[in-house]
mmCIF file of C-alpha atoms in Angstrom:
data_model
loop_
_atom_site.group_PDB
_atom_site.id
_atom_site.type_symbol
_atom_site.label_atom_id
_atom_site.label_comp_id
_atom_site.label_asym_id
_atom_site.label_seq_id
_atom_site.Cartn_x
_atom_site.Cartn_y
_atom_site.Cartn_z
ATOM 1 C CA MET A 1 7.697 62.773 8.335
ATOM 2 C CA ILE A 2 11.123 61.440 9.215
ATOM 3 C CA ASP A 3 13.623 61.949 12.036
ATOM 4 C CA LEU A 4 17.195 60.757 11.635
ATOM 5 C CA HIS A 5 18.750 62.367 14.707
ATOM 6 C CA MET A 6 17.515 61.220 18.129
ATOM 7 C CA HIS A 7 19.196 60.325 21.421
ATOM 8 C CA SER A 8 18.179 57.720 23.984
ATOM 9 C CA THR A 9 19.171 56.702 27.495
ATOM 10 C CA ALA A 10 22.190 54.980 25.936
ATOM 11 C CA SER A 11 23.847 58.407 25.781
ATOM 12 C CA ASP A 12 22.311 61.700 26.891
ATOM 13 C CA GLY A 13 18.602 61.280 26.180
ATOM 14 C CA THR A 14 15.871 60.510 28.714
ATOM 15 C CA ASP A 15 13.736 58.061 26.684
ATOM 16 C CA THR A 16 14.624 54.410 26.196
ATOM 17 C CA PRO A 17 15.133 53.185 22.622
ATOM 18 C CA LYS A 18 11.820 51.328 22.812
ATOM 19 C CA GLU A 19 10.002 54.464 23.954
ATOM 20 C CA ILE A 20 11.474 56.477 21.081
ATOM 21 C CA ILE A 21 10.579 53.956 18.378
ATOM 22 C CA THR A 22 7.086 53.559 19.840
ATOM 23 C CA LYS A 23 6.631 57.344 19.605
ATOM 24 C CA CYS A 24 7.884 57.263 16.013
ATOM 25 C CA ARG A 25 5.281 54.615 15.206
ATOM 26 C CA LYS A 26 2.492 56.674 16.772
ATOM 27 C CA LEU A 27 3.586 59.740 14.801
ATOM 28 C CA GLY A 28 3.623 57.738 11.583
ATOM 29 C CA LEU A 29 7.265 58.416 10.710
ATOM 30 C CA LYS A 30 8.378 56.962 7.386
ATOM 31 C CA LEU A 31 11.991 56.607 8.530
ATOM 32 C CA SER A 32 13.719 57.031 11.892
ATOM 33 C CA ALA A 33 17.150 56.651 13.462
ATOM 34 C CA ILE A 34 18.516 56.757 17.001
ATOM 35 C CA THR A 35 21.992 58.298 16.900
ATOM 36 C CA ASP A 36 23.472 58.156 20.387
ATOM 37 C CA HIS A 37 26.814 59.794 21.081
ATOM 38 C CA ASP A 38 29.775 57.455 20.538
ATOM 39 C CA THR A 39 27.769 54.319 21.317
ATOM 40 C CA MET A 40 25.450 51.875 19.604
ATOM 41 C CA ASP A 41 24.165 50.303 22.817
ATOM 42 C CA SER A 42 20.650 51.449 21.923
ATOM 43 C CA GLN A 43 20.572 49.630 18.596
ATOM 44 C CA PRO A 44 19.543 46.065 19.586
ATOM 45 C CA GLU A 45 16.443 47.335 21.413
ATOM 46 C CA ALA A 46 15.703 49.941 18.745
ATOM 47 C CA ILE A 47 16.027 47.437 15.907
ATOM 48 C CA SER A 48 13.880 44.777 17.590
ATOM 49 C CA THR A 49 11.193 47.343 18.430
ATOM 50 C CA ALA A 50 11.266 48.752 14.897
ATOM 51 C CA LYS A 51 10.815 45.279 13.449
ATOM 52 C CA GLU A 52 8.013 44.491 15.895
ATOM 53 C CA LEU A 53 6.162 47.737 15.137
ATOM 54 C CA LYS A 54 7.025 47.679 11.414
ATOM 55 C CA VAL A 55 8.844 51.017 11.528
ATOM 56 C CA ARG A 56 11.461 51.686 8.834
ATOM 57 C CA TYR A 57 14.672 52.264 10.738
ATOM 58 C CA LEU A 58 18.345 53.142 10.245
ATOM 59 C CA ALA A 59 20.889 51.931 12.779
ATOM 60 C CA GLY A 60 22.730 55.083 13.763
ATOM 61 C CA VAL A 61 25.445 56.745 15.821
ATOM 62 C CA GLU A 62 26.796 60.269 16.328
ATOM 63 C CA PHE A 63 30.561 60.459 16.653
ATOM 64 C CA SER A 64 32.058 63.492 18.376
ATOM 65 C CA VAL A 65 35.306 64.136 16.513
ATOM 66 C CA ARG A 66 38.332 66.329 17.153
ATOM 67 C CA HIS A 67 38.041 69.738 15.552
ATOM 68 C CA THR A 68 38.203 73.384 16.556
ATOM 69 C CA GLY A 69 34.905 73.660 18.413
ATOM 70 C CA GLU A 70 32.135 71.211 17.681
ATOM 71 C CA LEU A 71 32.134 68.706 14.829
ATOM 72 C CA HIS A 72 29.873 65.668 14.820
ATOM 73 C CA ILE A 73 29.645 62.905 12.238
ATOM 74 C CA LEU A 74 26.452 60.868 12.013
ATOM 75 C CA GLY A 75 26.699 57.286 10.802
ATOM 76 C CA TYR A 76 23.761 55.362 9.310
ATOM 77 C CA GLY A 77 23.267 51.745 8.290
ATOM 78 C CA MET A 78 26.351 50.317 9.975
ATOM 79 C CA ASP A 79 26.702 46.625 10.766
ATOM 80 C CA THR A 80 26.031 46.654 14.507
ATOM 81 C CA GLU A 81 27.578 43.189 14.895
ATOM 82 C CA ASN A 82 30.916 44.072 13.284
ATOM 83 C CA LYS A 83 33.683 43.015 15.694
ATOM 84 C CA GLU A 84 35.934 45.999 14.994
ATOM 85 C CA LEU A 85 33.032 48.391 15.569
ATOM 86 C CA ILE A 86 32.085 46.611 18.795
ATOM 87 C CA ALA A 87 35.690 46.880 20.015
ATOM 88 C CA LEU A 88 35.740 50.600 19.242
ATOM 89 C CA MET A 89 32.457 51.151 21.051
ATOM 90 C CA ASP A 90 33.736 49.208 24.068
ATOM 91 C CA ASP A 91 36.814 51.438 24.127
ATOM 92 C CA LEU A 92 34.714 54.601 23.892
ATOM 93 C CA ARG A 93 32.386 53.287 26.620
ATOM 94 C CA GLY A 94 35.370 52.777 28.896
ATOM 95 C CA SER A 95 36.529 56.323 28.236
ATOM 96 C CA ARG A 96 33.011 57.553 29.038
ATOM 97 C CA VAL A 97 33.180 55.888 32.472
ATOM 98 C CA GLU A 98 36.614 57.425 33.043
ATOM 99 C CA ARG A 99 35.128 60.791 32.141
ATOM 100 C CA VAL A 100 32.322 60.339 34.680
ATOM 101 C CA HIS A 101 34.899 59.600 37.383
ATOM 102 C CA GLU A 102 36.767 62.779 36.430
ATOM 103 C CA ILE A 103 33.563 64.874 36.417
ATOM 104 C CA ILE A 104 32.726 63.573 39.897
ATOM 105 C CA ARG A 105 36.203 64.545 41.085
ATOM 106 C CA VAL A 106 35.728 68.082 39.750
ATOM 107 C CA VAL A 107 32.209 68.288 41.207
ATOM 108 C CA GLN A 108 33.576 67.272 44.608
ATOM 109 C CA GLU A 109 36.301 69.917 44.309
ATOM 110 C CA HIS A 110 33.468 72.438 43.977
ATOM 111 C CA GLY A 111 32.095 71.299 47.325
ATOM 112 C CA MET A 112 29.239 69.124 46.083
ATOM 113 C CA LYS A 113 28.954 65.755 47.774
ATOM 114 C CA ILE A 114 28.121 63.124 45.180
ATOM 115 C CA ASP A 115 30.002 59.920 44.465
ATOM 116 C CA PHE A 116 30.205 57.291 41.740
ATOM 117 C CA GLU A 117 27.583 55.101 43.423
ATOM 118 C CA ASP A 118 25.075 57.972 43.281
ATOM 119 C CA VAL A 119 25.654 58.370 39.550
ATOM 120 C CA GLU A 120 25.556 54.621 38.931
ATOM 121 C CA ARG A 121 22.218 54.364 40.751
ATOM 122 C CA CYS A 122 20.758 57.168 38.636
ATOM 123 C CA ALA A 123 21.923 55.417 35.456
ATOM 124 C CA LYS A 124 19.764 52.364 36.244
ATOM 125 C CA GLY A 125 22.023 50.103 34.198
ATOM 126 C CA ASN A 126 22.285 52.420 31.169
ATOM 127 C CA THR A 127 25.603 53.581 29.748
ATOM 128 C CA LEU A 128 27.054 56.148 32.142
ATOM 129 C CA GLY A 129 27.134 59.749 31.006
ATOM 130 C CA ARG A 130 26.615 63.356 32.011
ATOM 131 C CA PRO A 131 22.808 63.023 32.330
ATOM 132 C CA HIS A 132 23.317 60.610 35.208
ATOM 133 C CA VAL A 133 25.702 63.016 36.933
ATOM 134 C CA ALA A 134 23.006 65.659 36.419
ATOM 135 C CA LEU A 135 20.384 63.414 38.023
ATOM 136 C CA ALA A 136 22.678 62.832 41.012
ATOM 137 C CA LEU A 137 23.163 66.607 41.363
ATOM 138 C CA ILE A 138 19.385 67.093 41.301
ATOM 139 C CA GLU A 139 18.874 64.305 43.821
ATOM 140 C CA LYS A 140 21.367 65.967 46.201
ATOM 141 C CA GLY A 141 19.755 69.385 45.771
ATOM 142 C CA TYR A 142 22.589 71.028 43.828
ATOM 143 C CA ALA A 143 20.453 71.618 40.721
ATOM 144 C CA SER A 144 16.752 72.196 40.163
ATOM 145 C CA ASP A 145 16.415 70.194 36.948
ATOM 146 C CA LEU A 146 18.433 68.708 34.086
ATOM 147 C CA GLN A 147 18.728 71.983 32.228
ATOM 148 C CA ASP A 148 19.977 73.737 35.348
ATOM 149 C CA ALA A 149 22.545 71.004 36.025
ATOM 150 C CA PHE A 150 23.920 71.159 32.497
ATOM 151 C CA THR A 151 23.910 74.947 32.225
ATOM 152 C CA ARG A 152 25.669 75.564 35.524
ATOM 153 C CA TYR A 153 27.958 72.537 35.756
ATOM 154 C CA LEU A 154 28.116 70.082 32.853
ATOM 155 C CA ASN A 155 27.965 71.913 29.513
ATOM 156 C CA GLU A 156 31.154 73.223 27.893
ATOM 157 C CA GLU A 157 30.641 76.550 29.647
ATOM 158 C CA GLY A 158 29.803 74.880 32.974
ATOM 159 C CA SER A 159 32.085 74.950 35.999
ATOM 160 C CA CYS A 160 32.570 71.166 36.091
ATOM 161 C CA TYR A 161 32.887 70.355 32.394
ATOM 162 C CA VAL A 162 35.360 67.643 31.410
ATOM 163 C CA GLN A 163 36.352 67.020 27.792
ATOM 164 C CA ARG A 164 35.682 63.547 26.443
ATOM 165 C CA ARG A 165 37.934 61.416 24.300
ATOM 166 C CA LYS A 166 37.239 61.905 20.603
ATOM 167 C CA LEU A 167 38.172 60.230 17.339
ATOM 168 C CA ASN A 168 39.512 62.355 14.526
ATOM 169 C CA PRO A 169 37.221 62.901 11.495
ATOM 170 C CA GLN A 170 39.033 60.365 9.339
ATOM 171 C CA GLN A 171 38.810 57.635 11.997
ATOM 172 C CA ALA A 172 35.063 58.163 12.397
ATOM 173 C CA ILE A 173 34.345 58.297 8.664
ATOM 174 C CA GLU A 174 36.523 55.276 7.905
ATOM 175 C CA MET A 175 34.850 53.189 10.619
ATOM 176 C CA ILE A 176 31.375 54.067 9.329
ATOM 177 C CA LEU A 177 32.349 53.147 5.775
ATOM 178 C CA LYS A 178 34.210 49.997 6.813
ATOM 179 C CA THR A 179 31.093 48.713 8.596
ATOM 180 C CA GLY A 180 28.775 49.304 5.649
ATOM 181 C CA GLY A 181 27.341 52.678 6.613
ATOM 182 C CA ILE A 182 27.189 56.219 5.296
ATOM 183 C CA PRO A 183 28.796 59.172 7.146
ATOM 184 C CA VAL A 184 26.854 62.459 7.362
ATOM 185 C CA LEU A 185 27.974 65.855 8.675
ATOM 186 C CA ALA A 186 25.675 66.779 11.586
ATOM 187 C CA HIS A 187 24.184 70.266 12.091
ATOM 188 C CA PRO A 188 26.760 72.163 9.991
ATOM 189 C CA LYS A 189 25.640 75.518 11.405
ATOM 190 C CA PHE A 190 27.365 74.580 14.669
ATOM 191 C CA VAL A 191 30.710 73.799 13.029
ATOM 192 C CA ARG A 192 33.359 76.429 13.717
ATOM 193 C CA THR A 193 35.001 77.110 10.382
ATOM 194 C CA ASP A 194 35.662 80.058 8.098
ATOM 195 C CA ASP A 195 34.585 78.022 5.073
ATOM 196 C CA ILE A 196 32.017 75.263 5.614
ATOM 197 C CA GLU A 197 32.069 74.341 1.924
ATOM 198 C CA MET A 198 35.830 73.835 1.913
ATOM 199 C CA LEU A 199 35.601 71.729 5.076
ATOM 200 C CA THR A 200 32.774 69.686 3.551
ATOM 201 C CA ALA A 201 34.863 69.107 0.431
ATOM 202 C CA GLU A 202 37.776 67.923 2.579
ATOM 203 C CA LEU A 203 35.491 65.529 4.445
ATOM 204 C CA LYS A 204 34.019 64.340 1.133
ATOM 205 C CA ARG A 205 37.512 63.386 -0.007
ATOM 206 C CA ILE A 206 37.832 61.003 2.933
ATOM 207 C CA GLY A 207 34.370 59.518 2.457
ATOM 208 C CA LEU A 208 31.633 61.867 3.713
ATOM 209 C CA GLY A 209 28.328 60.913 2.116
ATOM 210 C CA GLY A 210 25.840 63.511 3.298
ATOM 211 C CA ILE A 211 24.948 66.708 5.161
ATOM 212 C CA GLU A 212 22.220 67.221 7.760
ATOM 213 C CA ALA A 213 20.738 70.212 5.936
ATOM 214 C CA TYR A 214 17.349 70.144 7.652
ATOM 215 C CA TYR A 215 17.766 70.879 11.362
ATOM 216 C CA PRO A 216 15.685 73.003 13.792
ATOM 217 C CA ALA A 217 18.453 75.572 14.369
ATOM 218 C CA HIS A 218 18.942 76.082 10.617
ATOM 219 C CA SER A 219 17.155 79.056 9.089
ATOM 220 C CA ASN A 220 15.588 78.707 5.648
ATOM 221 C CA ALA A 221 18.656 80.467 4.255
ATOM 222 C CA ASP A 222 20.906 77.949 6.063
ATOM 223 C CA VAL A 223 18.951 75.057 4.588
ATOM 224 C CA GLU A 224 19.334 76.458 1.070
ATOM 225 C CA ARG A 225 23.044 76.989 1.656
ATOM 226 C CA TYR A 226 23.653 73.418 2.791
ATOM 227 C CA LEU A 227 21.452 72.043 0.018
ATOM 228 C CA GLY A 228 23.602 73.903 -2.469
ATOM 229 C CA ILE A 229 26.802 72.524 -0.965
ATOM 230 C CA ALA A 230 25.360 68.995 -1.013
ATOM 231 C CA LYS A 231 24.338 69.263 -4.664
ATOM 232 C CA ARG A 232 27.683 70.705 -5.759
ATOM 233 C CA HIS A 233 29.609 67.925 -4.032
ATOM 234 C CA GLY A 234 27.294 65.017 -4.795
ATOM 235 C CA LEU A 235 26.177 64.464 -1.209
ATOM 236 C CA LEU A 236 22.854 63.304 0.192
ATOM 237 C CA VAL A 237 20.950 65.477 2.661
ATOM 238 C CA THR A 238 19.186 64.382 5.847
ATOM 239 C CA GLU A 239 16.743 65.757 8.398
ATOM 240 C CA GLY A 240 16.706 65.428 12.193
ATOM 241 C CA SER A 241 15.379 66.979 15.384
ATOM 242 C CA ASP A 242 18.276 66.174 17.760
ATOM 243 C CA TYR A 243 15.648 64.836 20.170
ATOM 244 C CA HIS A 244 16.882 64.258 23.739
ATOM 245 C CA GLY A 245 13.574 63.755 25.553
ATOM 246 C CA ALA A 246 13.231 65.840 28.721
ATOM 247 C CA MET A 247 16.779 67.104 28.250
ATOM 248 C CA ARG A 248 15.590 69.334 25.400
ATOM 249 C CA SER A 249 11.841 69.750 25.629
ATOM 250 C CA TYR A 250 11.930 72.263 22.778
ATOM 251 C CA ALA A 251 13.131 69.593 20.313
ATOM 252 C CA ALA A 252 10.296 67.107 19.874
ATOM 253 C CA ILE A 253 10.508 64.048 17.643
ATOM 254 C CA ALA A 254 9.991 65.075 13.998
ATOM 255 C CA CYS A 255 9.719 68.770 14.942
ATOM 256 C CA GLU A 256 11.783 69.559 11.827
ATOM 257 C CA LYS A 257 9.133 69.343 9.093
ATOM 258 C CA ARG A 258 10.628 71.235 6.140
ATOM 259 C CA THR A 259 11.136 69.197 3.033
ATOM 260 C CA GLY A 260 12.002 69.351 -0.644
ATOM 261 C CA PRO A 261 12.639 67.156 -3.697
ATOM 262 C CA TYR A 262 16.369 66.724 -3.004
ATOM 263 C CA LEU A 263 15.623 65.548 0.552
ATOM 264 C CA ASP A 264 12.933 63.195 -0.752
ATOM 265 C CA GLU A 265 15.418 61.724 -3.230
ATOM 266 C CA SER A 266 18.074 61.344 -0.530
ATOM 267 C CA ILE A 267 15.693 59.638 1.879
ATOM 268 C CA LYS A 268 14.614 57.234 -0.856
ATOM 269 C CA ILE A 269 18.255 56.254 -1.408
ATOM 270 C CA LEU A 270 18.927 55.888 2.333
ATOM 271 C CA THR A 271 15.793 53.786 2.814
ATOM 272 C CA GLU A 272 16.488 51.463 -0.109
ATOM 273 C CA LYS A 273 20.166 50.974 0.724
ATOM 274 C CA TYR A 274 20.397 51.128 4.519
ATOM 275 C CA ALA A 275 17.003 50.812 6.229
ATOM 276 C CA ILE A 276 15.910 47.815 8.258
#
């Protein structure tokens, strides 16, 4: 089993990096990766825990990039100490805090009395994000649980949603490549496009290295489709659960268990070239 798509408290998950890697060890995963949104704050703890527990691990990130609808680029094996990458992550972290301030303003406009200090307290020192706004809303009695808070207020369809700053696809892919990693198209089923193969080919031309073919929301037919695209364009394929802890109780670590020879070959390459 492997899982190359998980989120921690560094972005919008509810488990710490150490808790996630410890669970991966208990499950006997052969390869794992925490891929928090637009931040690598989880990586030092994840890497040290993986080394301590002897878990094969890929340093990861999930960039949200500008596109019609949703387009995410996963990055694996990047140099977490690269100065240019650190500067970018610091910039994105600052924009995340600005976004939280804006969400709070909108929440207050809707008559709900929470402030920045409430959200900061709920974050407990972790990188600020929507989950901490959700916790503040729960604490104040405006939502029953995390799912309720996101559905009613904080998701794209919610009444208090605020768009975050995003890189464009080329910026994300170039940064991943520049820092020694491999860029992978996340959950292609969610990408709004009339021609996913044409879009994949365009991304391949600027450096895309793989497709997340194996994903819980992908049907068997979807998996075969994305495998075919990967093979035709010389891309690796990956597998991930999109684990968020209590945020998405239906997506457990390594819940995506389908496999195949092309995935096995891809994982072997990723492990040999990028794993810690």
